[in-house]
XYZ file of N, CA, C and O in Angstrom:
708
model
N -9.837 -10.783 9.438
C -9.173 -10.117 9.757
C -8.423 -9.614 10.929
O -8.503 -10.259 12.181
N -7.513 -8.738 11.007
C -6.575 -8.892 12.146
C -5.719 -7.467 12.161
O -5.187 -6.994 11.349
N -5.858 -6.815 13.890
C -5.272 -6.062 13.855
C -3.872 -6.252 15.025
O -4.739 -6.161 16.258
N -2.851 -5.996 14.718
C -1.802 -6.084 15.978
C -1.410 -5.441 15.934
O -1.001 -3.915 15.110
N -0.225 -5.044 16.899
C 0.756 -4.126 17.369
C 1.925 -4.621 17.569
O 2.128 -5.867 18.283
N 3.181 -4.351 16.874
C 4.189 -5.075 16.706
C 5.055 -4.150 17.711
O 5.618 -3.104 17.327
N 5.373 -4.673 18.989
C 6.306 -4.060 19.739
C 7.967 -3.988 19.646
O 8.766 -2.858 19.324
N 8.109 -4.947 18.876
C 9.411 -4.546 18.543
C 9.747 -3.524 17.172
O 10.951 -3.076 17.137
N 8.729 -3.530 16.134
C 8.954 -2.634 15.464
C 8.161 -1.167 15.640
O 8.502 -0.485 14.639
N 7.343 -1.592 17.139
C 7.135 -0.279 17.042
C 5.441 0.250 16.210
O 5.745 1.438 15.306
N 5.058 -0.776 15.577
C 4.307 -0.514 14.290
C 2.804 -1.038 14.682
O 2.805 -2.357 15.244
N 1.568 -0.584 14.141
C 0.365 -1.223 13.935
C -0.019 -2.006 12.537
O 0.476 -1.331 11.725
N -0.279 -3.064 12.404
C -0.192 -3.909 11.571
C -1.580 -4.436 11.181
O -2.407 -4.789 11.809
N -2.575 -3.747 10.322
C -3.670 -4.750 9.495
C -3.758 -5.419 8.506
O -2.978 -5.692 7.216
N -4.236 -7.166 9.002
C -3.907 -7.798 7.764
C -4.795 -8.773 7.897
O -5.924 -8.958 8.575
N -5.319 -9.727 6.505
C -6.329 -10.638 6.454
C -5.536 -11.552 5.934
O -4.666 -11.787 5.116
N -5.945 -12.872 6.930
C -5.264 -14.084 6.457
C -3.713 -13.690 6.344
O -3.138 -14.409 4.987
N -3.216 -13.538 6.889
C -1.587 -13.171 6.936
C -1.158 -11.977 6.045
O -0.031 -12.249 5.626
N -1.755 -11.355 5.132
C -1.586 -10.760 4.116
C -1.370 -9.389 4.974
O -2.520 -8.754 5.129
N -0.507 -8.410 4.741
C -0.554 -7.106 4.907
C -1.562 -6.011 4.238
O -0.651 -6.181 3.200
N -2.450 -5.347 4.853
C -3.149 -4.395 3.810
C -2.547 -2.911 4.362
O -2.826 -2.527 3.304
N -2.241 -2.709 5.449
C -1.715 -1.523 5.645
C -0.930 -1.786 7.546
O -1.056 -2.283 7.825
N 0.201 -0.824 7.427
C 0.767 -0.642 8.226
C 0.992 1.127 8.977
O 1.617 1.640 7.631
N 0.575 1.004 9.957
C 1.912 2.692 10.402
C 2.815 2.267 11.554
O 2.493 1.449 12.175
N 3.658 2.642 11.022
C 5.008 2.767 11.575
C 5.063 3.746 12.683
O 4.674 4.809 13.066
N 6.028 3.342 13.625
C 6.519 4.427 14.614
C 6.348 5.912 14.199
O 6.347 6.746 14.999
N 6.962 6.081 12.905
C 6.563 7.215 12.585
C 5.575 7.918 11.923
O 5.120 9.683 11.264
N 4.401 7.261 12.083
C 3.501 7.645 11.593
C 3.323 7.510 10.031
O 1.958 7.816 9.535
N 4.004 7.242 9.386
C 3.709 6.288 7.954
C 3.054 5.390 7.859
O 2.956 4.403 8.063
N 2.355 5.453 6.716
C 1.046 4.449 6.465
C 1.533 4.067 5.233
O 1.952 4.866 4.017
N 1.833 2.578 5.173
C 1.971 1.931 3.815
C 0.881 0.730 3.389
O 0.045 0.490 4.326
N 0.379 0.950 2.462
C -0.766 -0.048 1.854
C 0.174 -0.720 0.650
O -0.089 -0.261 -0.427
N 0.615 -1.701 0.735
C 1.269 -2.497 -0.815
C 0.111 -2.981 -1.511
O 0.419 -2.975 -2.610
N -1.039 -3.000 -0.974
C -2.219 -3.675 -1.964
C -2.750 -2.702 -2.574
O -3.875 -2.667 -3.514
N -2.334 -1.485 -2.194
C -3.367 0.004 -3.039
C -3.331 0.165 -4.682
O -2.031 -0.190 -5.127
N -4.526 -0.265 -5.201
C -4.381 -0.237 -6.740
C -3.352 1.242 -7.327
O -3.610 2.220 -6.870
N -2.904 0.624 -7.841
C -1.672 1.631 -8.535
C -1.079 0.915 -9.649
O -0.809 0.058 -9.900
N -0.452 2.223 -11.089
C -0.003 1.269 -11.787
C 0.787 2.683 -12.303
O 0.612 3.449 -12.054
N 2.099 2.138 -13.419
C 2.692 2.805 -13.936
C 3.063 2.134 -15.759
O 3.674 1.043 -15.442
N 2.725 2.616 -16.457
C 3.035 1.544 -17.719
C 3.626 2.862 -18.747
O 4.033 4.037 -18.499
N 4.555 2.357 -19.365
C 5.276 2.945 -20.871
C 4.517 2.758 -22.147
O 4.239 1.629 -22.124
N 4.812 3.491 -22.665
C 4.230 3.611 -24.117
C 5.304 2.878 -25.363
O 6.549 2.958 -24.981
N 4.678 2.519 -26.370
C 5.403 1.647 -27.189
C 6.460 2.908 -28.156
O 5.484 4.200 -28.009
N 7.067 3.161 -28.864
C 7.268 4.018 -29.675
C 6.364 4.032 -30.672
O 5.888 3.033 -31.271
N 6.024 5.524 -31.330
C 4.981 5.784 -32.231
C 5.453 6.490 -33.050
O 5.946 7.275 -32.733
N 5.591 5.863 -34.771
C 5.965 7.080 -35.370
C 4.783 7.426 -36.382
O 4.209 6.699 -36.661
N 4.862 8.681 -37.131
C 3.977 9.120 -38.121
C 2.894 8.861 -37.832
O 1.925 8.519 -38.265
N 2.343 9.225 -36.639
C 1.036 9.710 -36.059
C -0.164 10.196 -36.813
O 0.501 11.342 -37.368
N -1.132 9.972 -37.004
C -2.062 10.504 -38.317
C -2.667 11.905 -37.592
O -2.760 12.028 -36.072
N -2.472 12.984 -38.209
C -3.147 14.229 -37.836
C -4.635 14.255 -38.135
O -4.715 13.815 -38.507
N -5.022 15.377 -37.297
C -6.464 15.533 -37.583
C -7.359 14.625 -37.502
O -8.214 13.959 -37.466
N -7.122 13.319 -36.163
C -7.851 12.301 -35.631
C -7.100 12.421 -34.526
O -6.397 12.247 -34.009
N -8.132 11.606 -33.533
C -7.868 11.163 -32.211
C -6.711 9.726 -32.345
O -7.079 8.829 -33.104
N -6.226 9.737 -31.735
C -5.027 8.654 -31.771
C -4.570 7.889 -30.142
O -4.221 9.116 -29.347
N -5.613 6.685 -29.815
C -4.757 6.617 -28.445
C -3.367 6.293 -27.827
O -2.687 5.734 -29.070
N -2.609 6.850 -27.073
C -1.460 6.626 -27.100
C -1.252 5.031 -26.403
O -1.947 4.378 -25.434
N -0.257 4.437 -27.424
C -0.661 2.732 -27.058
C 0.895 2.805 -25.855
O 1.952 1.945 -25.820
N -0.060 2.725 -24.542
C 0.789 2.627 -23.083
C 0.875 0.794 -22.665
O 0.037 0.021 -22.568
N 1.841 0.039 -23.719
C 1.668 -1.413 -23.594
C 2.690 -2.394 -23.162
O 2.813 -3.393 -22.956
N 3.383 -1.247 -22.165
C 4.443 -2.205 -21.248
C 4.533 -1.759 -19.686
O 4.735 -0.595 -19.485
N 4.148 -2.538 -18.872
C 3.985 -2.346 -17.302
C 5.135 -2.508 -16.796
O 6.286 -3.304 -16.689
N 5.569 -1.065 -16.002
C 6.584 -1.549 -15.128
C 6.106 -1.656 -13.667
O 6.771 -2.348 -12.913
N 4.983 -1.344 -13.360
C 4.144 -1.823 -12.513
C 2.288 -1.698 -12.268
O 1.898 -0.576 -12.921
N 1.916 -2.622 -12.001
C 0.423 -2.750 -11.911
C -0.045 -3.552 -10.560
O -0.442 -4.666 -10.591
N -0.106 -2.505 -9.252
C -0.974 -3.133 -8.438
C -2.370 -3.498 -8.214
O -2.989 -2.508 -8.817
N -2.591 -4.641 -8.500
C -4.121 -5.340 -8.588
C -4.235 -5.723 -10.071
O -5.771 -6.084 -9.930
N -3.553 -5.337 -10.804
C -3.858 -5.903 -12.723
C -4.849 -5.174 -12.852
O -5.498 -6.011 -13.651
N -5.095 -4.017 -12.977
C -6.260 -3.321 -13.360
C -5.905 -2.363 -14.676
O -6.990 -1.987 -15.524
N -4.583 -2.677 -15.135
C -4.317 -2.190 -16.688
C -4.040 -3.263 -17.715
O -3.441 -3.980 -17.207
N -4.963 -2.869 -18.730
C -5.159 -3.312 -19.656
C -4.301 -3.177 -20.707
O -4.402 -2.258 -21.708
N -2.649 -3.847 -20.913
C -1.868 -3.236 -22.037
C -2.657 -3.690 -23.494
O -1.638 -2.822 -24.628
N -3.570 -4.017 -23.625
C -3.204 -4.653 -24.946
C -4.504 -3.193 -25.633
O -4.624 -3.367 -26.623
N -5.452 -2.732 -25.187
C -6.376 -1.856 -25.055
C -5.464 -0.654 -24.729
O -6.679 0.688 -24.421
N -4.686 -0.212 -23.866
C -4.200 0.734 -23.088
C -4.579 1.559 -22.361
O -4.807 2.614 -21.991
N -5.667 0.768 -21.190
C -6.843 1.436 -20.483
C -6.765 0.479 -19.109
O -6.162 -0.504 -19.051
N -6.746 1.500 -18.095
C -6.810 1.009 -16.561
C -8.831 0.999 -16.114
O -9.637 1.960 -16.934
N -9.129 0.279 -15.613
C -10.123 0.218 -15.224
C -10.277 0.195 -13.316
O -9.278 -0.639 -12.970
N -10.895 0.925 -13.355
C -11.004 1.743 -11.649
C -11.341 0.274 -10.874
O -12.856 -0.123 -11.036
N -11.077 -0.547 -10.165
C -11.391 -1.698 -9.066
C -12.703 -1.415 -8.277
O -13.317 -2.167 -8.384
N -12.617 -0.117 -7.445
C -13.613 0.644 -6.712
C -13.794 2.258 -7.059
O -13.065 2.632 -7.414
N -14.805 2.406 -6.555
C -15.620 4.073 -6.831
C -14.447 4.681 -5.696
O -14.050 4.184 -4.749
N -13.687 5.473 -6.250
C -12.894 6.679 -4.928
C -12.054 7.833 -6.246
O -12.922 7.910 -7.350
N -11.552 8.672 -5.430
C -10.376 9.416 -6.332
C -9.463 8.778 -6.552
O -8.644 8.635 -6.345
N -9.093 9.343 -7.945
C -8.049 8.841 -8.788
C -6.796 9.559 -8.897
O -7.200 10.490 -9.882
N -5.663 9.329 -8.576
C -4.181 10.684 -8.961
C -4.156 9.881 -10.520
O -3.735 8.717 -10.789
N -4.070 10.398 -11.706
C -3.769 10.119 -12.698
C -2.757 11.203 -13.655
O -3.237 12.296 -13.154
N -1.527 10.823 -13.749
C -0.538 11.447 -14.647
C 0.116 11.017 -15.746
O 0.109 9.756 -15.976
N 0.723 11.808 -16.733
C 1.100 11.524 -17.859
C 2.284 12.262 -18.263
O 2.543 13.221 -17.881
N 3.267 11.960 -18.727
C 4.411 12.703 -19.046
C 4.817 11.917 -20.669
O 5.015 10.526 -20.880
N 4.892 12.374 -21.767
C 4.962 12.487 -22.947
C 6.308 13.141 -23.354
O 5.865 14.170 -23.659
N 6.598 12.394 -24.451
C 7.888 13.145 -25.198
C 7.468 12.449 -26.525
O 7.768 12.175 -27.234
N 7.087 14.057 -27.429
C 6.838 14.165 -29.019
C 7.692 14.114 -29.268
O 9.133 15.192 -29.071
N 8.383 13.962 -30.511
C 9.026 14.086 -31.604
C 8.549 14.348 -32.594
O 7.447 14.144 -33.433
N 9.630 15.293 -33.750
C 9.202 15.915 -34.826
C 7.997 16.659 -34.772
O 6.947 16.080 -35.846
N 7.706 17.682 -34.222
C 6.380 18.036 -33.815
C 6.598 19.782 -35.221
O 7.391 20.195 -35.247
N 5.682 19.795 -36.277
C 6.014 20.551 -36.883
C 5.457 22.012 -36.590
O 3.945 22.037 -36.064
N 5.887 23.040 -36.876
C 5.633 24.469 -36.553
C 4.430 24.644 -37.742
O 3.563 25.574 -37.383
N 3.795 23.886 -38.476
C 2.843 24.314 -39.613
C 1.428 23.894 -38.235
O 0.232 24.291 -39.284
N 1.643 23.162 -37.618
C 0.568 22.521 -37.112
C -0.518 23.850 -36.248
O -0.001 24.546 -35.879
N -1.918 23.545 -36.121
C -2.363 24.633 -35.455
C -2.733 23.959 -33.575
O -2.044 25.138 -33.047
N -2.487 23.099 -33.168
C -2.729 22.589 -31.981
C -2.473 21.105 -31.671
O -2.795 20.577 -32.658
N -2.018 20.913 -30.691
C -1.346 19.551 -30.137
C -2.278 19.354 -28.818
O -1.921 19.995 -27.968
N -3.112 18.540 -28.863
C -3.702 18.270 -27.568
C -3.751 16.888 -26.896
O -3.363 15.848 -27.551
N -3.864 16.761 -25.362
C -3.172 15.376 -24.998
C -4.845 15.673 -24.074
O -5.283 16.264 -22.967
N -5.703 14.489 -24.108
C -6.768 13.857 -23.495
C -6.620 13.203 -22.522
O -6.691 11.918 -23.159
N -6.858 13.101 -21.534
C -7.276 12.234 -20.653
C -9.107 11.678 -20.635
O -9.996 12.290 -19.929
N -9.292 10.312 -21.046
C -10.762 10.243 -21.188
C -11.224 9.005 -20.157
O -10.593 8.019 -20.533
N -11.996 9.430 -19.646
C -12.345 8.436 -18.697
C -13.952 8.406 -18.913
O -14.443 8.989 -19.816
N -14.394 7.246 -18.165
C -16.137 6.940 -18.546
C -16.821 7.702 -18.652
O -17.760 8.209 -19.070
N -16.632 8.740 -17.362
C -17.519 10.006 -17.273
C -17.573 11.127 -17.573
O -18.285 11.738 -18.195
N -15.966 11.267 -18.428
C -15.605 12.763 -19.069
C -14.568 12.237 -19.364
O -13.452 12.104 -19.056
N -14.280 12.948 -20.573
C -12.916 13.570 -21.529
C -12.343 15.191 -20.709
O -13.292 15.804 -21.059
N -11.625 14.937 -20.898
C -10.608 15.957 -19.911
C -9.330 16.279 -21.043
O -8.267 15.583 -21.772
N -9.595 17.483 -21.754
C -8.478 18.230 -22.398
C -7.367 18.760 -20.914
O -7.109 19.782 -20.383
N -6.469 17.501 -20.509
C -5.476 17.888 -19.624
C -4.140 18.764 -20.010
O -3.515 19.431 -19.595
N -4.428 18.695 -21.798
C -3.348 19.865 -22.435
C -3.335 20.466 -24.022
O -4.010 19.045 -24.214
N -3.313 21.377 -23.852
C -4.207 21.846 -25.184
C -2.942 23.282 -25.628
O -3.082 23.860 -25.234
N -1.904 23.250 -26.593
C -1.434 24.221 -27.155
C -1.173 24.683 -28.340
O -1.426 23.766 -29.544
N -1.337 25.618 -28.447
C -1.002 25.922 -29.775
C 0.203 26.263 -30.129
O 1.111 26.588 -29.875
N 0.748 24.895 -31.386
C 2.005 24.748 -31.756
C 2.327 26.042 -33.112
O 3.414 25.870 -33.401
N 1.200 26.516 -33.663
C 1.516 27.080 -34.634
C 2.397 28.618 -34.390
O 2.722 29.443 -35.217
N 2.793 28.524 -33.173
C 3.748 30.030 -32.564
C 5.107 29.507 -32.732
O 5.734 30.445 -32.357
N 5.103 28.165 -33.078
C 7.247 28.003 -32.987
C 7.171 28.604 -34.168
O 6.792 28.401 -35.275
N 8.793 28.806 -33.970
C 9.548 29.553 -35.032
C 9.633 28.588 -36.000
O 10.112 28.516 -37.145
N 10.271 27.346 -35.507
C 10.813 26.282 -36.267
C 10.262 25.040 -35.615
O 9.217 25.054 -34.271
N 10.187 23.745 -36.108
C 9.887 22.413 -35.265
C 10.673 21.795 -34.932
O 12.111 22.107 -34.602
N 9.870 21.482 -33.838
C 10.773 21.110 -32.319
C 11.035 19.553 -32.601
O 10.226 18.660 -32.703
N 12.125 19.176 -32.345
C 13.079 17.969 -32.235
C 12.408 17.164 -31.147
O 11.913 16.362 -31.405
N 12.237 17.747 -30.224
C 11.029 17.124 -28.966
C 10.570 18.386 -28.452
O 10.986 19.339 -28.487
N 9.074 17.633 -27.876
C 8.357 18.480 -27.085
C 7.623 17.479 -25.942
O 7.210 16.905 -26.123
N 7.945 18.202 -24.733
C 7.854 17.569 -23.701
C 6.454 17.888 -22.997
O 6.505 19.149 -23.145
N 5.686 17.095 -22.758
C 3.993 17.207 -22.089
C 4.017 16.566 -21.076
O 4.016 15.530 -21.106
N 3.656 17.016 -20.105
C 2.870 16.208 -18.742
C 1.760 17.160 -18.369
O 1.492 18.169 -18.381
N 0.945 16.152 -17.535
C -0.152 16.311 -17.156
C -0.484 15.654 -15.635
O -0.079 15.166 -15.430
N -1.522 16.431 -14.888
C -1.991 15.936 -13.489
C -3.004 15.880 -13.462
O -3.735 17.492 -13.412
N -3.791 15.064 -12.702
C -4.891 15.660 -11.853
C -5.359 14.679 -11.325
O -5.545 13.237 -11.175
N -6.682 14.852 -10.375
C -7.569 14.029 -9.867
C -8.700 13.634 -10.228
O -9.713 14.781 -10.403
N -9.227 12.572 -10.456
C -10.638 11.991 -10.804
C -11.195 11.552 -10.542
O -10.863 10.320 -9.474
N -12.747 11.496 -10.243
C -13.523 11.071 -9.748
C -13.948 9.709 -10.734
O -14.442 9.776 -11.681
N -13.770 8.586 -10.110
C -14.061 7.785 -11.024
C -14.832 6.025 -10.163
O -14.814 5.886 -9.273
N -15.750 5.582 -10.906
C -16.510 4.458 -10.021
C -15.953 3.068 -10.632
O -15.323 3.020 -11.369
N -16.243 2.425 -9.624
C -15.928 0.802 -9.806
C -16.288 0.229 -11.292
O -17.232 1.000 -11.985
N -14.980 -0.024 -12.142
C -15.573 -0.570 -13.502
C -15.534 0.883 -14.543
O -15.663 0.482 -15.799
N -15.182 2.065 -14.035
C -15.031 2.733 -15.003
C -13.555 2.978 -15.527
O -12.686 2.562 -15.040
N -13.494 3.423 -16.727
C -11.894 3.159 -17.727
C -11.660 4.056 -17.631
O -11.994 5.599 -17.990
N -10.001 4.641 -18.060
C -9.075 5.580 -18.283
C -8.235 5.194 -19.686
O -7.763 4.272 -19.566
N -8.273 6.095 -20.414
C -7.018 5.929 -21.118
C -6.740 7.811 -21.766
O -7.327 8.354 -21.369
N -5.238 7.755 -22.314
C -4.847 8.456 -22.633
C -4.776 8.994 -24.299
O -4.316 8.270 -24.969
N -5.251 9.826 -25.011
C -5.128 10.074 -26.424
C -4.675 11.129 -26.707
O -5.059 12.478 -25.950
N -4.498 11.388 -28.030
C -4.159 12.974 -28.496
C -4.806 13.383 -29.606
O -5.097 12.475 -30.098
N -4.504 14.116 -30.240
C -5.329 15.093 -31.295
C -3.799 16.280 -31.539
O -3.735 16.915 -31.234
N -3.441 16.176 -32.709
C -2.604 17.088 -33.902
C -3.318 17.679 -34.692
O -4.050 16.597 -35.608
N -4.060 18.965 -34.850
C -4.467 19.627 -35.472
C -3.446 20.079 -36.740
O -2.567 20.935 -36.334
N -3.314 19.422 -37.810
C -2.330 19.866 -38.636
C -2.972 19.960 -40.087
O -2.582 18.819 -40.615
N -3.455 21.013 -40.584
C -3.558 20.800 -42.065
C -2.755 21.465 -43.201
O -3.186 21.085 -44.245
N -1.765 22.028 -42.329
C -0.929 22.194 -43.367
C 0.309 21.458 -44.115
O 0.829 21.531 -44.550
N 0.395 20.231 -43.098
C 1.213 19.583 -42.982
C 0.886 18.224 -44.162
O -0.061 18.455 -44.638
N 1.554 18.110 -45.193
C 2.252 17.186 -46.438
C 1.962 15.448 -45.892
O 1.538 14.914 -46.328
N 2.370 15.480 -44.543
C 2.516 13.650 -44.194
C 2.372 13.855 -42.751
O 2.379 15.046 -42.026
N 2.413 12.654 -42.314
C 2.230 12.200 -40.848
C 3.738 12.226 -40.649
O 4.073 11.420 -41.033
N 3.994 13.209 -39.555
C 5.969 12.762 -38.891
C 5.873 13.097 -37.540
O 6.527 12.815 -37.113
N 4.630 13.271 -36.792
C 4.439 13.501 -35.210
C 4.897 12.126 -35.040
O 4.523 10.632 -35.146
N 5.826 12.092 -34.126
C 6.574 10.611 -33.248
C 6.318 10.716 -31.924
O 6.045 12.053 -30.870
N 6.131 9.760 -30.728
C 6.106 9.501 -29.720
C 7.697 8.771 -29.207
O 7.760 7.500 -29.445
N 8.143 9.017 -28.420
C 9.508 8.582 -27.730
C 8.956 7.573 -26.349
O 8.758 7.822 -25.596
N 9.017 6.365 -26.601
C 8.459 5.211 -25.682
C 9.161 5.732 -24.662
O 8.986 5.132 -23.217
N 10.630 5.847 -24.429
C 11.747 5.721 -23.176
C 11.140 6.589 -22.024
O 11.463 6.754 -21.012
N 10.490 8.048 -22.746
C 10.122 8.972 -21.521
C 8.624 9.473 -21.554
O 8.302 10.447 -21.207
N 7.929 8.363 -22.557
C 5.961 8.570 -22.247
C 5.716 7.346 -21.072
O 5.751 6.299 -21.732
N 5.009 8.074 -20.513
C 4.748 7.197 -19.093
C 3.020 7.472 -18.934
O 2.630 8.985 -18.565
N 2.525 6.300 -18.248
C 1.335 6.824 -17.899
C 0.963 6.238 -16.033
O 1.085 5.027 -16.375
N 0.556 7.191 -15.230
C 0.603 6.531 -13.943
C -0.986 6.626 -13.109
O -1.371 8.212 -13.728
N -1.470 5.938 -12.115
C -2.030 5.927 -11.549
C -2.155 5.504 -9.838
O -1.653 4.622 -10.124
N -3.144 6.306 -9.590
C -3.114 5.540 -7.829
C -4.640 5.699 -7.344
O -4.947 7.067 -7.482
N -5.193 4.960 -6.273
C -6.122 5.224 -5.738
C -5.745 6.192 -4.641
O -5.115 5.650 -3.571
N -6.643 7.309 -4.401
C -5.932 7.850 -3.322
C -7.009 8.012 -2.146
O -6.878 8.944 -0.999
N -8.281 7.805 -2.570
C -9.347 7.679 -1.506
C -10.898 7.780 -1.767
O -11.426 7.725 -3.075
């Protein structure tokens, strides 16, 4: 490893085998280009099953620094022990006003967290679009996993009608410390 000071750029560089791991520039801004992080997008999901847990199918990577997100099972695996920021934005479509509640759950190896739980039977009419966002900091050990799933309690509906729009459904995360 090597720590260097670049007089021309007025910055300090931390590198191993000529690979930059961290830079502190003249303004004090710290960049870590190899920091584990990801942003993935969901597939379109239609007619999602009611009254059961359903994993959101985050199967398309926008980026995945460290290759820790598995798009075949929609799961991120923590490469190291630390605190991770995790957030979702989900665009539901065709949400029935007859349903009881809609829940979004962030499932880590250590614990499942209801990041969003909303009573939808208070809506006057069905929602063509229903946007949900979640954000939190999670304690994860090396090799712990996390994925996102939903639960629609809707005993009144006669068919599965809830959909997820892929264009606006994102899951992202980053090791923050």
